[in-house]
Amino acid sequence: MEASELTGHVARHVNRDVAELRNSVLKMGGLVEAQLSRAITAIVSGDSELGLTVANDDYRVNRAEVTIDEDCNRILATRSLTAGDLRLVFAIIKTITDLERIGDEAEKIGFLASKLAGMDRPVDSYGELRSLGNHVARMLRDAMNAFARLDDDAALAIVREDEHVDDEYDAITRQYITFMMEDPRSIQRVMNVTWCARSLERIGDHAKNICEYVIYMVQGRDV
């Protein structure tokens, strides 16, 4: 095989490996999105069994992270990557860490949903958590779409969206502190709700992080 043919052969293998990595991340993202969606449903529907199922399924997210991380390390050790491919692999390593942490937050929400299911429920079935949950779920979906398309403009818009998530979280916290002061008997329920809100706010942070990695992949700069 001539040098030019060898170079082309190696490049094809590298491109295939990198493409498979991206596909694996998108599959992991889909798994995490489903976990988050089910966790939100468990809260607003008062479904204790669903909440526990979400919590117990977190091992699937962890397993995906370990597999992708191993693939990244293998590629780094065995392939000669271009600068762009190196940025992509490093960004993938960071992305799967954030996806795994989103899975952890969904696990927490699942456990809290199972507890809330056995307590008195408000008339609106935690509408504020549903609203915040849907907001961060959209952020996560849009972040993974930006990752799939390497769309830095969309990624930047999602980074800015995190400010609105923070505002929603602050509003929920203030609202439930007021409830707790007015009715000390509600302290345990209020604490569970605010912990759910905190987990959702953190998911927004992780979605923002993923978008920052997209910008890094495309532009080569750390934002």
PDB file of N, CA and C in Angstrom, residues 60-155:
ATOM      1  N   ARG A  60     -28.283   2.631  33.801  1.00  0.00           N
ATOM      2  CA  ARG A  60     -28.156   2.595  32.341  1.00  0.00           C
ATOM      3  C   ARG A  60     -27.391   3.808  31.831  1.00  0.00           C
ATOM      4  N   VAL A  61     -27.644   4.963  32.430  1.00  0.00           N
ATOM      5  CA  VAL A  61     -26.915   6.174  32.060  1.00  0.00           C
ATOM      6  C   VAL A  61     -25.446   6.041  32.451  1.00  0.00           C
ATOM      7  N   ASN A  62     -25.201   5.533  33.660  1.00  0.00           N
ATOM      8  CA  ASN A  62     -23.824   5.359  34.120  1.00  0.00           C
ATOM      9  C   ASN A  62     -23.052   4.404  33.218  1.00  0.00           C
ATOM     10  N   ARG A  63     -23.718   3.348  32.802  1.00  0.00           N
ATOM     11  CA  ARG A  63     -23.065   2.352  31.944  1.00  0.00           C
ATOM     12  C   ARG A  63     -22.715   2.955  30.588  1.00  0.00           C
ATOM     13  N   ALA A  64     -23.610   3.801  30.054  1.00  0.00           N
ATOM     14  CA  ALA A  64     -23.332   4.450  28.765  1.00  0.00           C
ATOM     15  C   ALA A  64     -22.131   5.373  28.884  1.00  0.00           C
ATOM     16  N   GLU A  65     -22.036   6.115  30.000  1.00  0.00           N
ATOM     17  CA  GLU A  65     -20.903   7.016  30.178  1.00  0.00           C
ATOM     18  C   GLU A  65     -19.587   6.249  30.202  1.00  0.00           C
ATOM     19  N   VAL A  66     -19.551   5.142  30.935  1.00  0.00           N
ATOM     20  CA  VAL A  66     -18.321   4.350  31.032  1.00  0.00           C
ATOM     21  C   VAL A  66     -17.909   3.821  29.663  1.00  0.00           C
ATOM     22  N   THR A  67     -18.866   3.326  28.897  1.00  0.00           N
ATOM     23  CA  THR A  67     -18.569   2.778  27.577  1.00  0.00           C
ATOM     24  C   THR A  67     -18.008   3.838  26.637  1.00  0.00           C
ATOM     25  N   ILE A  68     -18.643   4.997  26.601  1.00  0.00           N
ATOM     26  CA  ILE A  68     -18.185   6.068  25.702  1.00  0.00           C
ATOM     27  C   ILE A  68     -16.823   6.591  26.146  1.00  0.00           C
ATOM     28  N   ASP A  69     -16.619   6.718  27.443  1.00  0.00           N
ATOM     29  CA  ASP A  69     -15.334   7.187  27.959  1.00  0.00           C
ATOM     30  C   ASP A  69     -14.214   6.226  27.554  1.00  0.00           C
ATOM     31  N   GLU A  70     -14.477   4.945  27.632  1.00  0.00           N
ATOM     32  CA  GLU A  70     -13.483   3.947  27.222  1.00  0.00           C
ATOM     33  C   GLU A  70     -13.181   4.064  25.731  1.00  0.00           C
ATOM     34  N   ASP A  71     -14.213   4.282  24.928  1.00  0.00           N
ATOM     35  CA  ASP A  71     -14.013   4.444  23.481  1.00  0.00           C
ATOM     36  C   ASP A  71     -13.177   5.690  23.190  1.00  0.00           C
ATOM     37  N   CYS A  72     -13.441   6.771  23.923  1.00  0.00           N
ATOM     38  CA  CYS A  72     -12.656   7.999  23.725  1.00  0.00           C
ATOM     39  C   CYS A  72     -11.180   7.763  24.043  1.00  0.00           C
ATOM     40  N   ASN A  73     -10.918   7.098  25.152  1.00  0.00           N
ATOM     41  CA  ASN A  73      -9.536   6.839  25.541  1.00  0.00           C
ATOM     42  C   ASN A  73      -8.837   5.928  24.542  1.00  0.00           C
ATOM     43  N   ARG A  74      -9.567   4.965  23.990  1.00  0.00           N
ATOM     44  CA  ARG A  74      -8.975   4.069  22.980  1.00  0.00           C
ATOM     45  C   ARG A  74      -8.600   4.853  21.733  1.00  0.00           C
ATOM     46  N   ILE A  75      -9.505   5.727  21.293  1.00  0.00           N
ATOM     47  CA  ILE A  75      -9.236   6.513  20.087  1.00  0.00           C
ATOM     48  C   ILE A  75      -8.047   7.463  20.311  1.00  0.00           C
ATOM     49  N   LEU A  76      -8.001   8.090  21.481  1.00  0.00           N
ATOM     50  CA  LEU A  76      -6.885   8.993  21.774  1.00  0.00           C
ATOM     51  C   LEU A  76      -5.551   8.250  21.786  1.00  0.00           C
ATOM     52  N   ALA A  77      -5.594   6.983  22.215  1.00  0.00           N
ATOM     53  CA  ALA A  77      -4.360   6.211  22.336  1.00  0.00           C
ATOM     54  C   ALA A  77      -3.914   5.580  21.023  1.00  0.00           C
ATOM     55  N   THR A  78      -4.852   5.357  20.105  1.00  0.00           N
ATOM     56  CA  THR A  78      -4.513   4.564  18.915  1.00  0.00           C
ATOM     57  C   THR A  78      -4.634   5.318  17.607  1.00  0.00           C
ATOM     58  N   ARG A  79      -5.217   6.522  17.613  1.00  0.00           N
ATOM     59  CA  ARG A  79      -5.437   7.246  16.357  1.00  0.00           C
ATOM     60  C   ARG A  79      -4.666   8.557  16.343  1.00  0.00           C
ATOM     61  N   SER A  80      -4.227   8.941  15.177  1.00  0.00           N
ATOM     62  CA  SER A  80      -3.627  10.262  14.987  1.00  0.00           C
ATOM     63  C   SER A  80      -4.739  11.210  14.549  1.00  0.00           C
ATOM     64  N   LEU A  81      -5.138  12.079  15.455  1.00  0.00           N
ATOM     65  CA  LEU A  81      -6.305  12.917  15.216  1.00  0.00           C
ATOM     66  C   LEU A  81      -5.900  14.323  14.783  1.00  0.00           C
ATOM     67  N   THR A  82      -6.726  14.915  13.937  1.00  0.00           N
ATOM     68  CA  THR A  82      -6.542  16.323  13.582  1.00  0.00           C
ATOM     69  C   THR A  82      -6.937  17.179  14.785  1.00  0.00           C
ATOM     70  N   ALA A  83      -6.615  18.462  14.716  1.00  0.00           N
ATOM     71  CA  ALA A  83      -6.962  19.379  15.808  1.00  0.00           C
ATOM     72  C   ALA A  83      -8.475  19.408  16.032  1.00  0.00           C
ATOM     73  N   GLY A  84      -9.230  19.398  14.927  1.00  0.00           N
ATOM     74  CA  GLY A  84     -10.691  19.427  15.038  1.00  0.00           C
ATOM     75  C   GLY A  84     -11.230  18.172  15.688  1.00  0.00           C
ATOM     76  N   ASP A  85     -10.686  17.007  15.318  1.00  0.00           N
ATOM     77  CA  ASP A  85     -11.126  15.744  15.913  1.00  0.00           C
ATOM     78  C   ASP A  85     -10.749  15.670  17.387  1.00  0.00           C
ATOM     79  N   LEU A  86      -9.575  16.206  17.732  1.00  0.00           N
ATOM     80  CA  LEU A  86      -9.175  16.231  19.138  1.00  0.00           C
ATOM     81  C   LEU A  86     -10.153  17.060  19.958  1.00  0.00           C
ATOM     82  N   ARG A  87     -10.522  18.226  19.432  1.00  0.00           N
ATOM     83  CA  ARG A  87     -11.496  19.066  20.142  1.00  0.00           C
ATOM     84  C   ARG A  87     -12.800  18.310  20.333  1.00  0.00           C
ATOM     85  N   LEU A  88     -13.218  17.597  19.295  1.00  0.00           N
ATOM     86  CA  LEU A  88     -14.473  16.852  19.373  1.00  0.00           C
ATOM     87  C   LEU A  88     -14.401  15.771  20.450  1.00  0.00           C
ATOM     88  N   VAL A  89     -13.312  15.007  20.477  1.00  0.00           N
ATOM     89  CA  VAL A  89     -13.190  13.930  21.462  1.00  0.00           C
ATOM     90  C   VAL A  89     -13.153  14.495  22.880  1.00  0.00           C
ATOM     91  N   PHE A  90     -12.384  15.565  23.090  1.00  0.00           N
ATOM     92  CA  PHE A  90     -12.325  16.168  24.422  1.00  0.00           C
ATOM     93  C   PHE A  90     -13.692  16.725  24.823  1.00  0.00           C
ATOM     94  N   ALA A  91     -14.396  17.335  23.873  1.00  0.00           N
ATOM     95  CA  ALA A  91     -15.733  17.861  24.167  1.00  0.00           C
ATOM     96  C   ALA A  91     -16.707  16.734  24.484  1.00  0.00           C
ATOM     97  N   ILE A  92     -16.562  15.603  23.817  1.00  0.00           N
ATOM     98  CA  ILE A  92     -17.424  14.447  24.091  1.00  0.00           C
ATOM     99  C   ILE A  92     -17.195  13.941  25.510  1.00  0.00           C
ATOM    100  N   ILE A  93     -15.931  13.871  25.925  1.00  0.00           N
ATOM    101  CA  ILE A  93     -15.626  13.419  27.282  1.00  0.00           C
ATOM    102  C   ILE A  93     -16.316  14.311  28.309  1.00  0.00           C
ATOM    103  N   LYS A  94     -16.282  15.627  28.068  1.00  0.00           N
ATOM    104  CA  LYS A  94     -16.950  16.548  28.986  1.00  0.00           C
ATOM    105  C   LYS A  94     -18.464  16.424  28.891  1.00  0.00           C
ATOM    106  N   THR A  95     -18.974  16.250  27.672  1.00  0.00           N
ATOM    107  CA  THR A  95     -20.420  16.167  27.472  1.00  0.00           C
ATOM    108  C   THR A  95     -21.023  14.975  28.197  1.00  0.00           C
ATOM    109  N   ILE A  96     -20.376  13.820  28.102  1.00  0.00           N
ATOM    110  CA  ILE A  96     -20.950  12.630  28.753  1.00  0.00           C
ATOM    111  C   ILE A  96     -20.897  12.754  30.271  1.00  0.00           C
ATOM    112  N   THR A  97     -19.921  13.523  30.779  1.00  0.00           N
ATOM    113  CA  THR A  97     -19.902  13.770  32.226  1.00  0.00           C
ATOM    114  C   THR A  97     -21.127  14.576  32.639  1.00  0.00           C
ATOM    115  N   ASP A  98     -21.469  15.604  31.852  1.00  0.00           N
ATOM    116  CA  ASP A  98     -22.658  16.395  32.167  1.00  0.00           C
ATOM    117  C   ASP A  98     -23.932  15.584  31.983  1.00  0.00           C
ATOM    118  N   LEU A  99     -23.977  14.745  30.962  1.00  0.00           N
ATOM    119  CA  LEU A  99     -25.160  13.898  30.778  1.00  0.00           C
ATOM    120  C   LEU A  99     -25.320  12.931  31.948  1.00  0.00           C
ATOM    121  N   GLU A 100     -24.216  12.392  32.429  1.00  0.00           N
ATOM    122  CA  GLU A 100     -24.282  11.476  33.573  1.00  0.00           C
ATOM    123  C   GLU A 100     -24.800  12.200  34.804  1.00  0.00           C
ATOM    124  N   ARG A 101     -24.376  13.454  34.970  1.00  0.00           N
ATOM    125  CA  ARG A 101     -24.834  14.224  36.131  1.00  0.00           C
ATOM    126  C   ARG A 101     -26.306  14.603  35.999  1.00  0.00           C
ATOM    127  N   ILE A 102     -26.762  14.830  34.766  1.00  0.00           N
ATOM    128  CA  ILE A 102     -28.203  15.036  34.563  1.00  0.00           C
ATOM    129  C   ILE A 102     -28.962  13.780  34.969  1.00  0.00           C
ATOM    130  N   GLY A 103     -28.416  12.622  34.611  1.00  0.00           N
ATOM    131  CA  GLY A 103     -29.023  11.361  35.034  1.00  0.00           C
ATOM    132  C   GLY A 103     -29.095  11.251  36.544  1.00  0.00           C
ATOM    133  N   ASP A 104     -28.043  11.700  37.231  1.00  0.00           N
ATOM    134  CA  ASP A 104     -28.050  11.684  38.701  1.00  0.00           C
ATOM    135  C   ASP A 104     -29.150  12.580  39.250  1.00  0.00           C
ATOM    136  N   GLU A 105     -29.316  13.754  38.636  1.00  0.00           N
ATOM    137  CA  GLU A 105     -30.366  14.662  39.100  1.00  0.00           C
ATOM    138  C   GLU A 105     -31.753  14.071  38.834  1.00  0.00           C
ATOM    139  N   ALA A 106     -31.916  13.406  37.692  1.00  0.00           N
ATOM    140  CA  ALA A 106     -33.197  12.743  37.405  1.00  0.00           C
ATOM    141  C   ALA A 106     -33.460  11.639  38.429  1.00  0.00           C
ATOM    142  N   GLU A 107     -32.394  10.942  38.833  1.00  0.00           N
ATOM    143  CA  GLU A 107     -32.528   9.914  39.871  1.00  0.00           C
ATOM    144  C   GLU A 107     -33.039  10.536  41.173  1.00  0.00           C
ATOM    145  N   LYS A 108     -32.450  11.670  41.566  1.00  0.00           N
ATOM    146  CA  LYS A 108     -32.897  12.356  42.786  1.00  0.00           C
ATOM    147  C   LYS A 108     -34.366  12.757  42.673  1.00  0.00           C
ATOM    148  N   ILE A 109     -34.729  13.316  41.519  1.00  0.00           N
ATOM    149  CA  ILE A 109     -36.110  13.746  41.315  1.00  0.00           C
ATOM    150  C   ILE A 109     -37.052  12.551  41.414  1.00  0.00           C
ATOM    151  N   GLY A 110     -36.630  11.409  40.874  1.00  0.00           N
ATOM    152  CA  GLY A 110     -37.453  10.206  40.967  1.00  0.00           C
ATOM    153  C   GLY A 110     -37.721   9.798  42.405  1.00  0.00           C
ATOM    154  N   PHE A 111     -36.676   9.794  43.232  1.00  0.00           N
ATOM    155  CA  PHE A 111     -36.849   9.458  44.648  1.00  0.00           C
ATOM    156  C   PHE A 111     -37.761  10.473  45.341  1.00  0.00           C
ATOM    157  N   LEU A 112     -37.532  11.752  45.066  1.00  0.00           N
ATOM    158  CA  LEU A 112     -38.358  12.785  45.689  1.00  0.00           C
ATOM    159  C   LEU A 112     -39.807  12.689  45.229  1.00  0.00           C
ATOM    160  N   ALA A 113     -40.015  12.346  43.949  1.00  0.00           N
ATOM    161  CA  ALA A 113     -41.383  12.182  43.439  1.00  0.00           C
ATOM    162  C   ALA A 113     -42.105  11.070  44.181  1.00  0.00           C
ATOM    163  N   SER A 114     -41.382   9.992  44.483  1.00  0.00           N
ATOM    164  CA  SER A 114     -42.003   8.877  45.215  1.00  0.00           C
ATOM    165  C   SER A 114     -42.406   9.304  46.625  1.00  0.00           C
ATOM    166  N   LYS A 115     -41.625  10.199  47.240  1.00  0.00           N
ATOM    167  CA  LYS A 115     -41.975  10.709  48.564  1.00  0.00           C
ATOM    168  C   LYS A 115     -43.154  11.667  48.495  1.00  0.00           C
ATOM    169  N   LEU A 116     -43.111  12.563  47.516  1.00  0.00           N
ATOM    170  CA  LEU A 116     -44.188  13.540  47.379  1.00  0.00           C
ATOM    171  C   LEU A 116     -45.526  12.878  47.079  1.00  0.00           C
ATOM    172  N   ALA A 117     -45.479  11.717  46.425  1.00  0.00           N
ATOM    173  CA  ALA A 117     -46.722  11.020  46.062  1.00  0.00           C
ATOM    174  C   ALA A 117     -47.522  10.630  47.301  1.00  0.00           C
ATOM    175  N   GLY A 118     -46.838  10.436  48.430  1.00  0.00           N
ATOM    176  CA  GLY A 118     -47.522  10.037  49.655  1.00  0.00           C
ATOM    177  C   GLY A 118     -47.910  11.199  50.546  1.00  0.00           C
ATOM    178  N   MET A 119     -47.712  12.414  50.079  1.00  0.00           N
ATOM    179  CA  MET A 119     -48.041  13.606  50.869  1.00  0.00           C
ATOM    180  C   MET A 119     -49.215  14.346  50.238  1.00  0.00           C
ATOM    181  N   ASP A 120     -49.772  15.274  51.010  1.00  0.00           N
ATOM    182  CA  ASP A 120     -50.855  16.111  50.472  1.00  0.00           C
ATOM    183  C   ASP A 120     -50.372  16.825  49.219  1.00  0.00           C
ATOM    184  N   ARG A 121     -51.241  16.847  48.202  1.00  0.00           N
ATOM    185  CA  ARG A 121     -50.856  17.445  46.925  1.00  0.00           C
ATOM    186  C   ARG A 121     -51.607  18.759  46.708  1.00  0.00           C
ATOM    187  N   PRO A 122     -50.934  19.760  46.136  1.00  0.00           N
ATOM    188  CA  PRO A 122     -51.617  21.024  45.832  1.00  0.00           C
ATOM    189  C   PRO A 122     -52.605  20.843  44.687  1.00  0.00           C
ATOM    190  N   VAL A 123     -53.519  21.778  44.574  1.00  0.00           N
ATOM    191  CA  VAL A 123     -54.559  21.687  43.546  1.00  0.00           C
ATOM    192  C   VAL A 123     -53.962  21.653  42.140  1.00  0.00           C
ATOM    193  N   ASP A 124     -52.874  22.413  41.928  1.00  0.00           N
ATOM    194  CA  ASP A 124     -52.295  22.491  40.581  1.00  0.00           C
ATOM    195  C   ASP A 124     -51.286  21.387  40.289  1.00  0.00           C
ATOM    196  N   SER A 125     -51.174  20.392  41.208  1.00  0.00           N
ATOM    197  CA  SER A 125     -50.267  19.251  41.002  1.00  0.00           C
ATOM    198  C   SER A 125     -48.845  19.685  40.655  1.00  0.00           C
ATOM    199  N   TYR A 126     -48.346  20.630  41.448  1.00  0.00           N
ATOM    200  CA  TYR A 126     -46.974  21.134  41.275  1.00  0.00           C
ATOM    201  C   TYR A 126     -46.761  21.698  39.874  1.00  0.00           C
ATOM    202  N   GLY A 127     -47.659  22.594  39.496  1.00  0.00           N
ATOM    203  CA  GLY A 127     -47.568  23.209  38.175  1.00  0.00           C
ATOM    204  C   GLY A 127     -46.272  23.965  37.960  1.00  0.00           C
ATOM    205  N   GLU A 128     -45.747  24.565  39.038  1.00  0.00           N
ATOM    206  CA  GLU A 128     -44.490  25.310  38.898  1.00  0.00           C
ATOM    207  C   GLU A 128     -43.314  24.375  38.602  1.00  0.00           C
ATOM    208  N   LEU A 129     -43.336  23.180  39.174  1.00  0.00           N
ATOM    209  CA  LEU A 129     -42.287  22.207  38.863  1.00  0.00           C
ATOM    210  C   LEU A 129     -42.452  21.677  37.446  1.00  0.00           C
ATOM    211  N   ARG A 130     -43.698  21.489  37.024  1.00  0.00           N
ATOM    212  CA  ARG A 130     -43.940  21.050  35.650  1.00  0.00           C
ATOM    213  C   ARG A 130     -43.412  22.083  34.665  1.00  0.00           C
ATOM    214  N   SER A 131     -43.667  23.364  34.941  1.00  0.00           N
ATOM    215  CA  SER A 131     -43.203  24.420  34.054  1.00  0.00           C
ATOM    216  C   SER A 131     -41.673  24.465  33.999  1.00  0.00           C
ATOM    217  N   LEU A 132     -41.029  24.438  35.164  1.00  0.00           N
ATOM    218  CA  LEU A 132     -39.563  24.463  35.204  1.00  0.00           C
ATOM    219  C   LEU A 132     -38.990  23.201  34.560  1.00  0.00           C
ATOM    220  N   GLY A 133     -39.619  22.072  34.837  1.00  0.00           N
ATOM    221  CA  GLY A 133     -39.143  20.814  34.260  1.00  0.00           C
ATOM    222  C   GLY A 133     -39.234  20.805  32.744  1.00  0.00           C
ATOM    223  N   ASN A 134     -40.340  21.289  32.219  1.00  0.00           N
ATOM    224  CA  ASN A 134     -40.489  21.354  30.765  1.00  0.00           C
ATOM    225  C   ASN A 134     -39.473  22.308  30.149  1.00  0.00           C
ATOM    226  N   HIS A 135     -39.167  23.385  30.874  1.00  0.00           N
ATOM    227  CA  HIS A 135     -38.204  24.369  30.379  1.00  0.00           C
ATOM    228  C   HIS A 135     -36.813  23.735  30.247  1.00  0.00           C
ATOM    229  N   VAL A 136     -36.370  23.062  31.306  1.00  0.00           N
ATOM    230  CA  VAL A 136     -35.025  22.472  31.242  1.00  0.00           C
ATOM    231  C   VAL A 136     -34.994  21.276  30.299  1.00  0.00           C
ATOM    232  N   ALA A 137     -36.131  20.577  30.153  1.00  0.00           N
ATOM    233  CA  ALA A 137     -36.187  19.472  29.197  1.00  0.00           C
ATOM    234  C   ALA A 137     -36.012  19.982  27.773  1.00  0.00           C
ATOM    235  N   ARG A 138     -36.623  21.144  27.474  1.00  0.00           N
ATOM    236  CA  ARG A 138     -36.423  21.751  26.156  1.00  0.00           C
ATOM    237  C   ARG A 138     -34.975  22.176  25.967  1.00  0.00           C
ATOM    238  N   MET A 139     -34.388  22.741  27.013  1.00  0.00           N
ATOM    239  CA  MET A 139     -32.978  23.134  26.931  1.00  0.00           C
ATOM    240  C   MET A 139     -32.097  21.934  26.618  1.00  0.00           C
ATOM    241  N   LEU A 140     -32.355  20.824  27.305  1.00  0.00           N
ATOM    242  CA  LEU A 140     -31.551  19.625  27.071  1.00  0.00           C
ATOM    243  C   LEU A 140     -31.745  19.100  25.657  1.00  0.00           C
ATOM    244  N   ARG A 141     -32.999  19.043  25.200  1.00  0.00           N
ATOM    245  CA  ARG A 141     -33.263  18.576  23.832  1.00  0.00           C
ATOM    246  C   ARG A 141     -32.583  19.473  22.815  1.00  0.00           C
ATOM    247  N   ASP A 142     -32.705  20.778  23.008  1.00  0.00           N
ATOM    248  CA  ASP A 142     -32.088  21.711  22.063  1.00  0.00           C
ATOM    249  C   ASP A 142     -30.559  21.634  22.122  1.00  0.00           C
ATOM    250  N   ALA A 143     -30.023  21.388  23.310  1.00  0.00           N
ATOM    251  CA  ALA A 143     -28.567  21.246  23.444  1.00  0.00           C
ATOM    252  C   ALA A 143     -28.065  20.037  22.666  1.00  0.00           C
ATOM    253  N   MET A 144     -28.804  18.931  22.756  1.00  0.00           N
ATOM    254  CA  MET A 144     -28.380  17.735  22.026  1.00  0.00           C
ATOM    255  C   MET A 144     -28.555  17.928  20.517  1.00  0.00           C
ATOM    256  N   ASN A 145     -29.576  18.683  20.105  1.00  0.00           N
ATOM    257  CA  ASN A 145     -29.734  18.990  18.679  1.00  0.00           C
ATOM    258  C   ASN A 145     -28.582  19.864  18.188  1.00  0.00           C
ATOM    259  N   ALA A 146     -28.181  20.837  19.014  1.00  0.00           N
ATOM    260  CA  ALA A 146     -27.041  21.685  18.649  1.00  0.00           C
ATOM    261  C   ALA A 146     -25.768  20.845  18.554  1.00  0.00           C
ATOM    262  N   PHE A 147     -25.633  19.878  19.460  1.00  0.00           N
ATOM    263  CA  PHE A 147     -24.476  18.973  19.414  1.00  0.00           C
ATOM    264  C   PHE A 147     -24.496  18.154  18.125  1.00  0.00           C
ATOM    265  N   ALA A 148     -25.672  17.633  17.774  1.00  0.00           N
ATOM    266  CA  ALA A 148     -25.775  16.794  16.578  1.00  0.00           C
ATOM    267  C   ALA A 148     -25.430  17.568  15.319  1.00  0.00           C
ATOM    268  N   ARG A 149     -25.834  18.852  15.255  1.00  0.00           N
ATOM    269  CA  ARG A 149     -25.612  19.658  14.059  1.00  0.00           C
ATOM    270  C   ARG A 149     -24.345  20.507  14.140  1.00  0.00           C
ATOM    271  N   LEU A 150     -23.688  20.474  15.316  1.00  0.00           N
ATOM    272  CA  LEU A 150     -22.551  21.368  15.569  1.00  0.00           C
ATOM    273  C   LEU A 150     -22.952  22.816  15.250  1.00  0.00           C
ATOM    274  N   ASP A 151     -24.094  23.209  15.819  1.00  0.00           N
ATOM    275  CA  ASP A 151     -24.683  24.522  15.564  1.00  0.00           C
ATOM    276  C   ASP A 151     -24.312  25.454  16.720  1.00  0.00           C
ATOM    277  N   ASP A 152     -23.268  26.265  16.524  1.00  0.00           N
ATOM    278  CA  ASP A 152     -22.812  27.127  17.604  1.00  0.00           C
ATOM    279  C   ASP A 152     -23.768  28.291  17.870  1.00  0.00           C
ATOM    280  N   ASP A 153     -24.490  28.753  16.857  1.00  0.00           N
ATOM    281  CA  ASP A 153     -25.457  29.829  17.075  1.00  0.00           C
ATOM    282  C   ASP A 153     -26.596  29.369  17.987  1.00  0.00           C
ATOM    283  N   ALA A 154     -27.118  28.178  17.699  1.00  0.00           N
ATOM    284  CA  ALA A 154     -28.181  27.625  18.550  1.00  0.00           C
ATOM    285  C   ALA A 154     -27.651  27.373  19.958  1.00  0.00           C
ATOM    286  N   ALA A 155     -26.425  26.895  20.043  1.00  0.00           N
ATOM    287  CA  ALA A 155     -25.826  26.621  21.347  1.00  0.00           C
ATOM    288  C   ALA A 155     -25.717  27.891  22.175  1.00  0.00           C
TER     289      ALA A 155
END
